[in-house]
Coordinates of N, CA and C and ligand atoms in Angstrom, one line a residue:
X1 N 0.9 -1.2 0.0 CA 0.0 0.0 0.0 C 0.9 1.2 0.0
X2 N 0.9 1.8 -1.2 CA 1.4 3.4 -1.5 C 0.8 4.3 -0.2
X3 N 1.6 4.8 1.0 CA 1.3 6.0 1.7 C 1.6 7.4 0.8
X4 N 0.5 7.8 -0.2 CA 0.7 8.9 -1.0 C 0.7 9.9 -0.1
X5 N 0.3 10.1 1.1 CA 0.7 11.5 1.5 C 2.3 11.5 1.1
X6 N 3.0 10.2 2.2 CA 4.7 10.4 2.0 C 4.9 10.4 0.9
X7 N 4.3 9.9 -0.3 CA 5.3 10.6 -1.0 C 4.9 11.7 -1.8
X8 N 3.9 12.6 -1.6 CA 3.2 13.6 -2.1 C 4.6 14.9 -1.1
X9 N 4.8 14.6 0.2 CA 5.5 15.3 0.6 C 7.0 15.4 0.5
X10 N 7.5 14.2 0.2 CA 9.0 13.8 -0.7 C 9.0 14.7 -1.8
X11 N 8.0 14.8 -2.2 CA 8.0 15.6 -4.0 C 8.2 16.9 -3.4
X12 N 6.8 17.6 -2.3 CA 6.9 18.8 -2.2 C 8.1 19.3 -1.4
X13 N 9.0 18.8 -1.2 CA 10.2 19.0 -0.4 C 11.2 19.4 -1.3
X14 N 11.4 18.5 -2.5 CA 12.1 18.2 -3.6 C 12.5 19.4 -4.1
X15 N 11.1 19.3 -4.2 CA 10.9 21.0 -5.2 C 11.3 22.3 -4.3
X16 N 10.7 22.4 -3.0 CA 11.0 23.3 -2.3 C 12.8 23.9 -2.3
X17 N 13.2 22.6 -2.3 CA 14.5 22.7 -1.3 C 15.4 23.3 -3.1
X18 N 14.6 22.7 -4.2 CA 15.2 22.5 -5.5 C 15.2 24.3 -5.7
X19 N 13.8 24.8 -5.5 CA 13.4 26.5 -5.7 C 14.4 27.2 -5.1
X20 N 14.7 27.2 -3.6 CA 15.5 27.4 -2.4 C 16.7 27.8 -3.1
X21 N 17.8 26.6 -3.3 CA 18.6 27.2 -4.1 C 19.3 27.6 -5.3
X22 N 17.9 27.6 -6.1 CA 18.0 28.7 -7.3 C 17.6 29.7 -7.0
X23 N 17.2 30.1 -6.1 CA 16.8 31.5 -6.1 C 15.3 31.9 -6.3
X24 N 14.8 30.9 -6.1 CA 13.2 31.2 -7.0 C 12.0 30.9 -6.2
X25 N 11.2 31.5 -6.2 CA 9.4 31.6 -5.4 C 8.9 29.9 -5.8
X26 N 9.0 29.1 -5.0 CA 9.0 27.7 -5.1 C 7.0 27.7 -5.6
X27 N 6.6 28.6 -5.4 CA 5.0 29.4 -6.0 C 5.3 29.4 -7.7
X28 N 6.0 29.3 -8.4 CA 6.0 29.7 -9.5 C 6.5 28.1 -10.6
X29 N 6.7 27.3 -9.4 CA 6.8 25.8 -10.0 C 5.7 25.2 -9.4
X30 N 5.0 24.5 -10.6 CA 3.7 23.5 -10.2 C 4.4 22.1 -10.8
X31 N 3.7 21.3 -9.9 CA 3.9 19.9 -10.0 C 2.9 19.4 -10.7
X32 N 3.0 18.6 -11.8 CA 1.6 17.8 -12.5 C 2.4 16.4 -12.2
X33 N 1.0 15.7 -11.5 CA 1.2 14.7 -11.3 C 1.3 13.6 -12.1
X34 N 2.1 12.5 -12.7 CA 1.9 12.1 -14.1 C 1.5 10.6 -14.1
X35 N 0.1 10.1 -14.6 CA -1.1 9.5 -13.7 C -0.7 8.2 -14.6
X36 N 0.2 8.1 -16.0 CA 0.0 6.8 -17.3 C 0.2 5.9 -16.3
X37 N -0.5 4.7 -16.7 CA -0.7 3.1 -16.0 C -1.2 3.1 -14.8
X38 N -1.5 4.1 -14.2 CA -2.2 4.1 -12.7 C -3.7 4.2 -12.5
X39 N -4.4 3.8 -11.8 CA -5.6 3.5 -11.9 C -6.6 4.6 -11.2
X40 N -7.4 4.7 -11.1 CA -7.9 6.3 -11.6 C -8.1 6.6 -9.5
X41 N -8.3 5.7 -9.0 CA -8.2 5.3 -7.3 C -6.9 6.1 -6.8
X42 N -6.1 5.8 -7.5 CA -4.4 6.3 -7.1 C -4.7 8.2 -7.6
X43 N -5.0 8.7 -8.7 CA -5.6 10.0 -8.7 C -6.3 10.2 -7.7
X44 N -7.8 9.7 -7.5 CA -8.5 10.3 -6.2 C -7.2 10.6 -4.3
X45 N -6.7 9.6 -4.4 CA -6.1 9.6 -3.5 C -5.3 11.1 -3.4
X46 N -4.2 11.0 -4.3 CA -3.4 12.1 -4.7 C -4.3 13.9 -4.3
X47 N -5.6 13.6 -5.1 CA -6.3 14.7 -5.6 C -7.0 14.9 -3.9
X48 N -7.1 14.2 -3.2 CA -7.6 14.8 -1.6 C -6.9 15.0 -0.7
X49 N -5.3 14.7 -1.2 CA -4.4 15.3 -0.4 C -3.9 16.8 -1.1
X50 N -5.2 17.3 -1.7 CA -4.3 18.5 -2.7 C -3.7 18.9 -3.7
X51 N -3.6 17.1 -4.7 CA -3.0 17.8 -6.0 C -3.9 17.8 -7.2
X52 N -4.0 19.1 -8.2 CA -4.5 19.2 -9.0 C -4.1 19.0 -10.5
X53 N -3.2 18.8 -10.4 CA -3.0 19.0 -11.9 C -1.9 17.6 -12.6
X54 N -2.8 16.8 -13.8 CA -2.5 15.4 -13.5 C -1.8 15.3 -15.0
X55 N -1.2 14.4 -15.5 CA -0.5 14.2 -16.6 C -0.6 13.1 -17.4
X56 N -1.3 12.4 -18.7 CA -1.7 11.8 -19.2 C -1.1 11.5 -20.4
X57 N -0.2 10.2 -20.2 CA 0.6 9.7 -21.9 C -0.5 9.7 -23.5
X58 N -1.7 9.1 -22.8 CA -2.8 8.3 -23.4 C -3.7 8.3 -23.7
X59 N -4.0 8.5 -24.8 CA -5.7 9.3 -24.9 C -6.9 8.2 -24.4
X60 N -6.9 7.3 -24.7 CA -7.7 6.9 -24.3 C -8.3 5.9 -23.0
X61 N -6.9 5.5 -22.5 CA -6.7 5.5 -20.8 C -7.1 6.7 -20.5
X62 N -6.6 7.6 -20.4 CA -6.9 9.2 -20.1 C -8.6 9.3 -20.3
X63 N -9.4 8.8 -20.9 CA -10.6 9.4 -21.3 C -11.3 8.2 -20.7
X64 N -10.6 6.9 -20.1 CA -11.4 6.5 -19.0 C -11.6 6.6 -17.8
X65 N -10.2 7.1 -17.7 CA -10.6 7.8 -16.3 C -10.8 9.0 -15.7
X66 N -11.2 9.6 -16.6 CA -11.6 10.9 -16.7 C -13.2 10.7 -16.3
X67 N -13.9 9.7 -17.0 CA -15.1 9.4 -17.1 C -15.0 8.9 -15.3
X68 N -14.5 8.2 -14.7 CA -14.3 8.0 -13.5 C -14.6 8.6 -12.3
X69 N -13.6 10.1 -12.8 CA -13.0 10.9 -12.0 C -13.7 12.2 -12.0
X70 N -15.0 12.1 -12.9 CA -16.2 13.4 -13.2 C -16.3 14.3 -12.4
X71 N -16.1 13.7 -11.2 CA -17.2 14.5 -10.0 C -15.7 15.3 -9.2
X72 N -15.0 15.5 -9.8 CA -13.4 16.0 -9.5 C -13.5 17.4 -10.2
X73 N -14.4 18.3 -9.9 CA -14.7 19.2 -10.9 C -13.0 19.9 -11.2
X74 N -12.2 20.5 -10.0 CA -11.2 21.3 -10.6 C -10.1 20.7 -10.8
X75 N -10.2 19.4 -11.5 CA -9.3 18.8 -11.3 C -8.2 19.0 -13.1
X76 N -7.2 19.3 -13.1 CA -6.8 19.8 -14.4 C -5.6 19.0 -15.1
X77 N -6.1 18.7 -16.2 CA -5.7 17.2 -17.1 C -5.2 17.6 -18.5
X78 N -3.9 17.2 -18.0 CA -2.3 17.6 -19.4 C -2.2 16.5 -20.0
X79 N -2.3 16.5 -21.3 CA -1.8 15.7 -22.4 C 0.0 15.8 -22.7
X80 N 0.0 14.8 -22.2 CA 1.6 15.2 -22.4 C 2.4 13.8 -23.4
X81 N 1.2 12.9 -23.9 CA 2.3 12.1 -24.8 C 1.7 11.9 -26.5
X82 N 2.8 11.1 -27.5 CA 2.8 11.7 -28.7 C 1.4 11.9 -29.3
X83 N 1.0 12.6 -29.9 CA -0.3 12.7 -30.8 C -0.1 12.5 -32.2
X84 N -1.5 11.3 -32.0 CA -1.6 11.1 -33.4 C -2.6 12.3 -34.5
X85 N -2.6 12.2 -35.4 CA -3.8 13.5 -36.1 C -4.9 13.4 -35.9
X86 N -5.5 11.6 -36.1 CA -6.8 11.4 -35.9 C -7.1 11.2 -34.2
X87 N -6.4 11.6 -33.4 CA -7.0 11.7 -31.9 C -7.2 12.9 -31.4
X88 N -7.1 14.4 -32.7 CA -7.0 15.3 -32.0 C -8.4 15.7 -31.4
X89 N -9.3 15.3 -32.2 CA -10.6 15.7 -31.4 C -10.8 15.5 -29.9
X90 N -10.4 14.5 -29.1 CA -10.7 14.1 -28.2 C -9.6 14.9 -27.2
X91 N -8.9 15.1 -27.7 CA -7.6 15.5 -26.8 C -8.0 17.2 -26.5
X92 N -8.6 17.8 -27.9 CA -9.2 18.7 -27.8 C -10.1 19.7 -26.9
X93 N -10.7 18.5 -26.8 CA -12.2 18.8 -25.8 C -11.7 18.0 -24.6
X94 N -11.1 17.3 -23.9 CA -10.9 16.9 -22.8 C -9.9 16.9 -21.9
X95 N -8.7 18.2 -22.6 CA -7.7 19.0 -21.4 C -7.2 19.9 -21.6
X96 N -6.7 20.6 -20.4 CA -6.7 22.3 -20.4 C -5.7 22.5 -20.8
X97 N -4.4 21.4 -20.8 CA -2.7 22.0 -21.6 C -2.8 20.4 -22.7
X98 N -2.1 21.3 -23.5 CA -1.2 20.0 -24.3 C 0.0 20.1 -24.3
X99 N 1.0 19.5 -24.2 CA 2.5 19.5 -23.9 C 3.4 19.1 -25.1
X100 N 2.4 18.5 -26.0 CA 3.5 17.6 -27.1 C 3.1 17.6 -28.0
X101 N 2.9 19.3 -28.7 CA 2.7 19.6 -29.6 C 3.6 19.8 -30.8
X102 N 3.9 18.9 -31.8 CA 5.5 19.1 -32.5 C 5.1 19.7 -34.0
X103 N 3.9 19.6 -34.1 CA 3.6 19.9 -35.7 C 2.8 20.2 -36.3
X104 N 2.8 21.6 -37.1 CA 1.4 22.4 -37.5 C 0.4 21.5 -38.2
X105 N 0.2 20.4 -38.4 CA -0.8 20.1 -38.8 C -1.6 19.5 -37.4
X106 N -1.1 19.0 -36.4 CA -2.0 18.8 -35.2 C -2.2 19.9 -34.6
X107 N -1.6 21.4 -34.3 CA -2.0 22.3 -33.8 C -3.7 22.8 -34.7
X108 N -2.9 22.6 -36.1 CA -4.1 23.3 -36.5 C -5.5 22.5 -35.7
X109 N -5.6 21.5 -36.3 CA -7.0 20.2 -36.3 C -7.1 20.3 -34.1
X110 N -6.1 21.2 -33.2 CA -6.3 21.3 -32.1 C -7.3 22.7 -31.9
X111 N -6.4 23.5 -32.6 CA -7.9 24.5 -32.9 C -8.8 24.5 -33.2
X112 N -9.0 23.9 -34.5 CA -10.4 23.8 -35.2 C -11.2 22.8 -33.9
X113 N -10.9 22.0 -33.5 CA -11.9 21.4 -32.5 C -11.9 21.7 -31.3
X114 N -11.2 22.8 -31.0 CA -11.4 22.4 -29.4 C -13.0 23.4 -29.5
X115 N -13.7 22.7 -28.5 CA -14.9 23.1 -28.2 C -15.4 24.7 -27.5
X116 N -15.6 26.0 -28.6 CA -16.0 27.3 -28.4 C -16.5 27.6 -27.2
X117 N -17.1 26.4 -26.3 CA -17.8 26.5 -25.0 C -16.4 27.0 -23.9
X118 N -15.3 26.2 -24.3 CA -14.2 26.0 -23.2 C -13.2 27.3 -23.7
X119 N -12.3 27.8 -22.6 CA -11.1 28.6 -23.1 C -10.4 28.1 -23.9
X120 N -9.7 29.0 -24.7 CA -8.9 28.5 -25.5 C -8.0 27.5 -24.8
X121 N -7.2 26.3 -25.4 CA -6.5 25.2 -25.0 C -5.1 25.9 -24.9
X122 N -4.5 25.7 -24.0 CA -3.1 25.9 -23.7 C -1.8 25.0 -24.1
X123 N -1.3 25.4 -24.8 CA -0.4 24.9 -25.7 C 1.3 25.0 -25.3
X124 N 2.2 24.0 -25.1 CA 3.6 24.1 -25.0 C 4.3 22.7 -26.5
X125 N 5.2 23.5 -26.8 CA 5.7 22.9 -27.9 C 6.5 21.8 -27.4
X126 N 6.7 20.7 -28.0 CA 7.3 19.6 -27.7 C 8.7 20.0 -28.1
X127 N 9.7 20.2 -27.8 CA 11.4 20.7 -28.3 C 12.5 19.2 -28.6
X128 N 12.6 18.6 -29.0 CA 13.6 17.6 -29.3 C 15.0 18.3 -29.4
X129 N 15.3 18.8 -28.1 CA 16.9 20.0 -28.4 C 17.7 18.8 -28.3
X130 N 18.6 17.5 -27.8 CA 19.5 16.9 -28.3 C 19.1 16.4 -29.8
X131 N 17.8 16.4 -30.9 CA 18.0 16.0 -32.0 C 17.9 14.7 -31.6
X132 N 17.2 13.4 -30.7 CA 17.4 12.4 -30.9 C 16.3 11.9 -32.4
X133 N 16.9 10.7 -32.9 CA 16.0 10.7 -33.8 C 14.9 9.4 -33.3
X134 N 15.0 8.7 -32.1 CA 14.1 8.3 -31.5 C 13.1 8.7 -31.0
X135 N 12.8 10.5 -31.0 CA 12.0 10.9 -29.8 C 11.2 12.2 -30.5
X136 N 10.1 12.1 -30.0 CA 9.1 13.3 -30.8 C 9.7 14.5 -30.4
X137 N 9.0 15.4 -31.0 CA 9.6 17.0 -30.7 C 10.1 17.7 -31.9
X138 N 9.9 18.7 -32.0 CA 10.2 19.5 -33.1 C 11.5 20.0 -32.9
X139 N 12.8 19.6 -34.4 CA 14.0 20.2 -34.2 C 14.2 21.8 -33.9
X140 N 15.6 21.9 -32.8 CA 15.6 23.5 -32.9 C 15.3 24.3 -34.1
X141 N 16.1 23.7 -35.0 CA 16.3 24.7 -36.0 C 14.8 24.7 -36.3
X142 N 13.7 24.3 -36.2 CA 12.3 24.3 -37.3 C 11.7 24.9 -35.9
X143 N 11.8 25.2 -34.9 CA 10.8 26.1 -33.5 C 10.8 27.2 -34.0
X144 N 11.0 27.8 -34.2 CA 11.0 29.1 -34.4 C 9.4 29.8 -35.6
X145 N 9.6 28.7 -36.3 CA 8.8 29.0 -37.3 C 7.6 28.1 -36.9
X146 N 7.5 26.9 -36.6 CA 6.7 26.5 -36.0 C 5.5 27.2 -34.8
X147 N 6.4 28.2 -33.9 CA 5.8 29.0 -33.2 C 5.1 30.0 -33.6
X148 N 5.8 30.5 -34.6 CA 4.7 31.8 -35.2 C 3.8 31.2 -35.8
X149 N 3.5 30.0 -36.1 CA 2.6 29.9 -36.9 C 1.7 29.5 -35.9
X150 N 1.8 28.6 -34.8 CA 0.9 28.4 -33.4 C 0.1 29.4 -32.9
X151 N 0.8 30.8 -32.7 CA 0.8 31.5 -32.1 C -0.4 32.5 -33.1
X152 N -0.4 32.3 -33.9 CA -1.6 32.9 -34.7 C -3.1 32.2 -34.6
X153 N -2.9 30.7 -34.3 CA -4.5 29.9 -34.4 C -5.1 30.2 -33.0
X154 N -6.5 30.8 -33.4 CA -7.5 31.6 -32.7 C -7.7 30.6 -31.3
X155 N -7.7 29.0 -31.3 CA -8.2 28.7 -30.2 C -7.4 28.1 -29.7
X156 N -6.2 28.6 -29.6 CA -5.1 27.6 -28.8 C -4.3 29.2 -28.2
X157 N -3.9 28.8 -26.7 CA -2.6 29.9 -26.1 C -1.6 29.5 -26.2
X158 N -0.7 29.7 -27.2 CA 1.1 29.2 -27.1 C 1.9 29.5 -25.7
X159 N 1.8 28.8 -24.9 CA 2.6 29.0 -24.0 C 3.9 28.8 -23.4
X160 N 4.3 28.3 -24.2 CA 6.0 27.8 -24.0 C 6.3 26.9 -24.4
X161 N 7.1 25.8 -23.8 CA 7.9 24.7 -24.3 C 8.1 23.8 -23.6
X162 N 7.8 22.0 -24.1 CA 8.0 20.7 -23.4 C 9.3 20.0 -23.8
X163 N 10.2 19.8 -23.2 CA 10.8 19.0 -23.5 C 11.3 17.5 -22.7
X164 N 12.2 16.7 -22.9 CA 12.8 15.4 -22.6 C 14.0 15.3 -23.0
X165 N 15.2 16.1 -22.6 CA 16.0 16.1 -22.7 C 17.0 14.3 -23.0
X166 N 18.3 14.3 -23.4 CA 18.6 13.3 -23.3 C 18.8 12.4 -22.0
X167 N 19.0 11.4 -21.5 CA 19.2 11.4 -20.3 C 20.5 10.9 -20.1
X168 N 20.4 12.2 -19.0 CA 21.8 12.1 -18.4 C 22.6 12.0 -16.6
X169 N 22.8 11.4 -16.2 CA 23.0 10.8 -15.3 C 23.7 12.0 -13.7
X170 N 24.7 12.9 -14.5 CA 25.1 13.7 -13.6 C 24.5 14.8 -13.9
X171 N 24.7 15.9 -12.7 CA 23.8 16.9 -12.4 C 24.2 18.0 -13.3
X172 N 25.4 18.6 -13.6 CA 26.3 19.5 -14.7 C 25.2 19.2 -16.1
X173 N 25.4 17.7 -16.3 CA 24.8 17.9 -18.0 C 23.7 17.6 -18.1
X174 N 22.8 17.4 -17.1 CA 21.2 17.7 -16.7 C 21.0 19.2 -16.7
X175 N 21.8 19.8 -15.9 CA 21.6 21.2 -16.2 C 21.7 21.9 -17.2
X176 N 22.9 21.4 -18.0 CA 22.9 22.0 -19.6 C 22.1 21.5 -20.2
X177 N 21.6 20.3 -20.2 CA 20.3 19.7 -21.1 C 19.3 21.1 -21.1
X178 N 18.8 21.0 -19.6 CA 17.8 21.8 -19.7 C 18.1 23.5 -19.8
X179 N 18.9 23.7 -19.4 CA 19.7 25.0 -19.8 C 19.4 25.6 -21.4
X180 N 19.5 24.6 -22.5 CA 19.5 24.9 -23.5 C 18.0 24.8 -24.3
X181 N 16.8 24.3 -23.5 CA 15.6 24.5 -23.6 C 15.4 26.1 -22.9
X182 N 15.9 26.4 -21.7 CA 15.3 27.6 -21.1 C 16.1 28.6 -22.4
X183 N 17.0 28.5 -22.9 CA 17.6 29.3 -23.9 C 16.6 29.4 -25.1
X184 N 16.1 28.8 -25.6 CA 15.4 28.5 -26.8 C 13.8 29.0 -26.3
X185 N 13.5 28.9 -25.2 CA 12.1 29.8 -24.9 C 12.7 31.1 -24.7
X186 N 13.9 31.8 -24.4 CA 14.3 32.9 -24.3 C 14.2 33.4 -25.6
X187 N 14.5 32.8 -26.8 CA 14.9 33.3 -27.7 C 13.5 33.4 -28.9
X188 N 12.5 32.5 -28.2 CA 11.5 32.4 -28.6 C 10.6 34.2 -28.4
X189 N 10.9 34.5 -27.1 CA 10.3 35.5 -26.2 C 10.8 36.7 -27.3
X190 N 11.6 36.8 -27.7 CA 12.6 37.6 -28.0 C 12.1 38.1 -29.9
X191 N 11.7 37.0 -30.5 CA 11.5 37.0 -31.1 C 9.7 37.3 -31.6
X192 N 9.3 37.1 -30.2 CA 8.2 37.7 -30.2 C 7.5 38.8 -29.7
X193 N 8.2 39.5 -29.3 CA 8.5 40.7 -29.2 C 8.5 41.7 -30.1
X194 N 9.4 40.9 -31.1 CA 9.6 41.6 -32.4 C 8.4 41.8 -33.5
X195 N 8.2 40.7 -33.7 CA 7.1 40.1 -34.1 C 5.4 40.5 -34.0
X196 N 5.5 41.1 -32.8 CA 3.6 41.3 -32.1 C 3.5 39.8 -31.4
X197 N 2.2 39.4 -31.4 CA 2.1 39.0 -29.7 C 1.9 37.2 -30.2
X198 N 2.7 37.2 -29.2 CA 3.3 35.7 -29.6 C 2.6 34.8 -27.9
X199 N 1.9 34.9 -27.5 CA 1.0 34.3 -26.4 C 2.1 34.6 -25.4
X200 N 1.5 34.0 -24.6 CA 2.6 34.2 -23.6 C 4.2 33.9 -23.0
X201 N 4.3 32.9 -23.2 CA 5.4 32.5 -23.5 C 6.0 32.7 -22.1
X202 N 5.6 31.7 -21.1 CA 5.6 32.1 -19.4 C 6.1 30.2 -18.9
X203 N 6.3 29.3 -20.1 CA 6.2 28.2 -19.2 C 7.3 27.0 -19.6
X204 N 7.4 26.6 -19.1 CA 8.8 25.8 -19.3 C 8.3 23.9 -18.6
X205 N 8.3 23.5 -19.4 CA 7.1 22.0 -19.3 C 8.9 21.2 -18.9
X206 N 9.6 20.9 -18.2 CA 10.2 19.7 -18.1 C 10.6 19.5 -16.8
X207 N 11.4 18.3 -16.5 CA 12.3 17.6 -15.6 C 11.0 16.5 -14.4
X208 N 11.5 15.4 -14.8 CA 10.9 14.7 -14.3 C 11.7 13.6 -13.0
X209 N 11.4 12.3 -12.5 CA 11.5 11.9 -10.7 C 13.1 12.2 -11.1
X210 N 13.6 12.1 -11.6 CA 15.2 11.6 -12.1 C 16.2 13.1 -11.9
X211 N 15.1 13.5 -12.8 CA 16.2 15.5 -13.0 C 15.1 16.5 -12.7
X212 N 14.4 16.9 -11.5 CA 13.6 17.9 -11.6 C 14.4 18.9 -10.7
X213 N 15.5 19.0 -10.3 CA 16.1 19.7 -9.8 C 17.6 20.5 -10.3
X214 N 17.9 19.7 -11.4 CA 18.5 20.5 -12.4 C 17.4 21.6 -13.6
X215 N 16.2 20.6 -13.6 CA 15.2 21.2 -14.4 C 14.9 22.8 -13.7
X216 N 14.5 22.8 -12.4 CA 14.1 23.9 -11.6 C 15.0 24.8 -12.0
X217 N 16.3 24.4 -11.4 CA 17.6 25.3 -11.7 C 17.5 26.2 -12.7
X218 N 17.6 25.2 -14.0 CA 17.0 25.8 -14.9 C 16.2 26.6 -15.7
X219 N 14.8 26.6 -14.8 CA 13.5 27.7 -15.2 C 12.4 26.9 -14.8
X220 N 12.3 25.5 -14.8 CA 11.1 24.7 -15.3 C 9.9 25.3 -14.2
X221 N 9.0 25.6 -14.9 CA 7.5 26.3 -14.5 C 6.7 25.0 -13.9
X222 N 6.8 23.7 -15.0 CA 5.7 22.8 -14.8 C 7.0 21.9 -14.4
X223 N 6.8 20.4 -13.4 CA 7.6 19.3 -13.2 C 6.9 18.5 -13.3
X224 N 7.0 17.4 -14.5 CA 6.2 16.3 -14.4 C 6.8 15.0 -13.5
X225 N 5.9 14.5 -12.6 CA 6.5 13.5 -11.7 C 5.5 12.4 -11.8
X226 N 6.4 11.4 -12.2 CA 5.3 10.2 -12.1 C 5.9 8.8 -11.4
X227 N 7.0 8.1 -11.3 CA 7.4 7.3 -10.2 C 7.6 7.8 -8.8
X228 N 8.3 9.5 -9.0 CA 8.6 9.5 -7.5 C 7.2 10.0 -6.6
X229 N 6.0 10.0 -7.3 CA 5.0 10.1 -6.8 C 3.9 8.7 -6.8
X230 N 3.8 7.6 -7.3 CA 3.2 6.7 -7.5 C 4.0 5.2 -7.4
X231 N 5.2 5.5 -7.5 CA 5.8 3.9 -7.4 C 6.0 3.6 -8.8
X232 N 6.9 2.4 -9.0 CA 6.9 1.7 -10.1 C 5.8 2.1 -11.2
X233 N 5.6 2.1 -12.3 CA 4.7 1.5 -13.2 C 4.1 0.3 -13.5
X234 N 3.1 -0.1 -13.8 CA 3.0 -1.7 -14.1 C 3.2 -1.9 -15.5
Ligands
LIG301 C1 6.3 9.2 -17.9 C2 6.6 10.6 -18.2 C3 7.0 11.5 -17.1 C4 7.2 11.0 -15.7 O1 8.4 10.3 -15.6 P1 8.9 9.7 -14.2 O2 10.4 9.4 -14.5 O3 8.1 8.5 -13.9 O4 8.8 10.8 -13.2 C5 7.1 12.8 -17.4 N1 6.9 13.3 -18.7 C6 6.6 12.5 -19.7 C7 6.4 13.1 -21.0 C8 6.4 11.1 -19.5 O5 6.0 10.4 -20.5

């Protein structure tokens, strides 16, 4: 039996102590809980000790227990793994960020559907900054242009950038991993500036149980945590 308080408070420690010394309002990093393969019981638990904001590989796990988890009115559900074209409908209408967004033809089919009733959908770009060719994300060199073009469709807020850095074992080149994401939303900002209004561009999607404390260092706004909050995976 998972005692999620302990480890709800291992995390919030993590982070604290991670804010601490960087210098930073430990208020301005949120934790999304990251819920893939866990059964929707393990959310409720989480969500009555206070946490809101949950992270979903899978659309359609994700849209069962969502149906589950109804009566959870403020409970706030991130898409964070790869999208296919034909699932954008559903991803659309059933969460408030998408994280892993790599390519103008799914941004667009994310606007066209998301449902006029809801705020616009909050959007961070998926960044592939080591270039692996195993792993989704839009190359550096093609962000740039990719953004302006996001940053124009009516029902989506561009708000920064997801990434998954390579993984790297010591703390130095965890930090440069993510170092070179917080660079590339700098340069994003910069450029939109220039440009006219490029959404907000306020959020920094990475570092997960392994690196969220190089991540922090770094800038990271959102931490996604999913073993050091849940245990193993099945
Ligand atoms: C699974 C996953 C996480 C959580 O990883 P842990 O190492 O279990 O904390 C974070 N982000 C994404 C995109 C994931 O797929």
């Amino acid at each position: 039996m998972i005692r999620f308080s302990d480890k709800l408070n291992q995390v919030h420690d993590r982070l604290h102590r991670a804010a601490s010394a960087a210098g930073r309002d430990p208020g301005s990093i949120r934790l999304i809980a990251v819920s893939k393969t866990q059964p929707a019981s393990a959310i409720r638990s989480l969500y009555q000790l206070g946490q809101r904001q949950f992270g979903e590989n899978y659309l359609q796990e994700a849209l069962d227990k969502q149906a589950q988890l109804a009566d959870l009115a403020d409970i706030q559900w991130h898409f964070i793994g790869p999208i296919q074209s034909n699932k954008t409908r559903d991803i659309a209408s059933h969460f408030a960020w998408v994280h892993s967004v790599d390519r103008l033809k799914v941004a667009r089919r994310l606007s066209d559907q998301r449902d006029p009733a809801l705020p616009p959908l909050n959007i961070c770009l998926q960044l592939n900054p080591d270039g692996e060719a195993s792993k989704s994300g839009v190359a550096p060199a093609q962000l740039a242009a990719l953004a302006g073009e996001v940053a124009r469709l009516p029902r989506l807020r561009l708000r920064g950038l997801m990434a998954i850095p390579a993984p790297r074992t010591d703390y130095p080149s965890q930090l440069a991993g993510f170092r070179a994401v917080a660079d590339a939303l700098a340069q994003l900002k910069q450029q939109a500036d220039h440009d006219g209004p490029g959404g907000e561009l306020d959020t920094l999607s990475m570092g997960m149980s392994g690196d969220m404390e190089a991540a922090i260092a770094a800038g990271a706004t959102f931490v996604r945590i999913g073993t050091d909050l849940f245990g193993p995976r099945f």
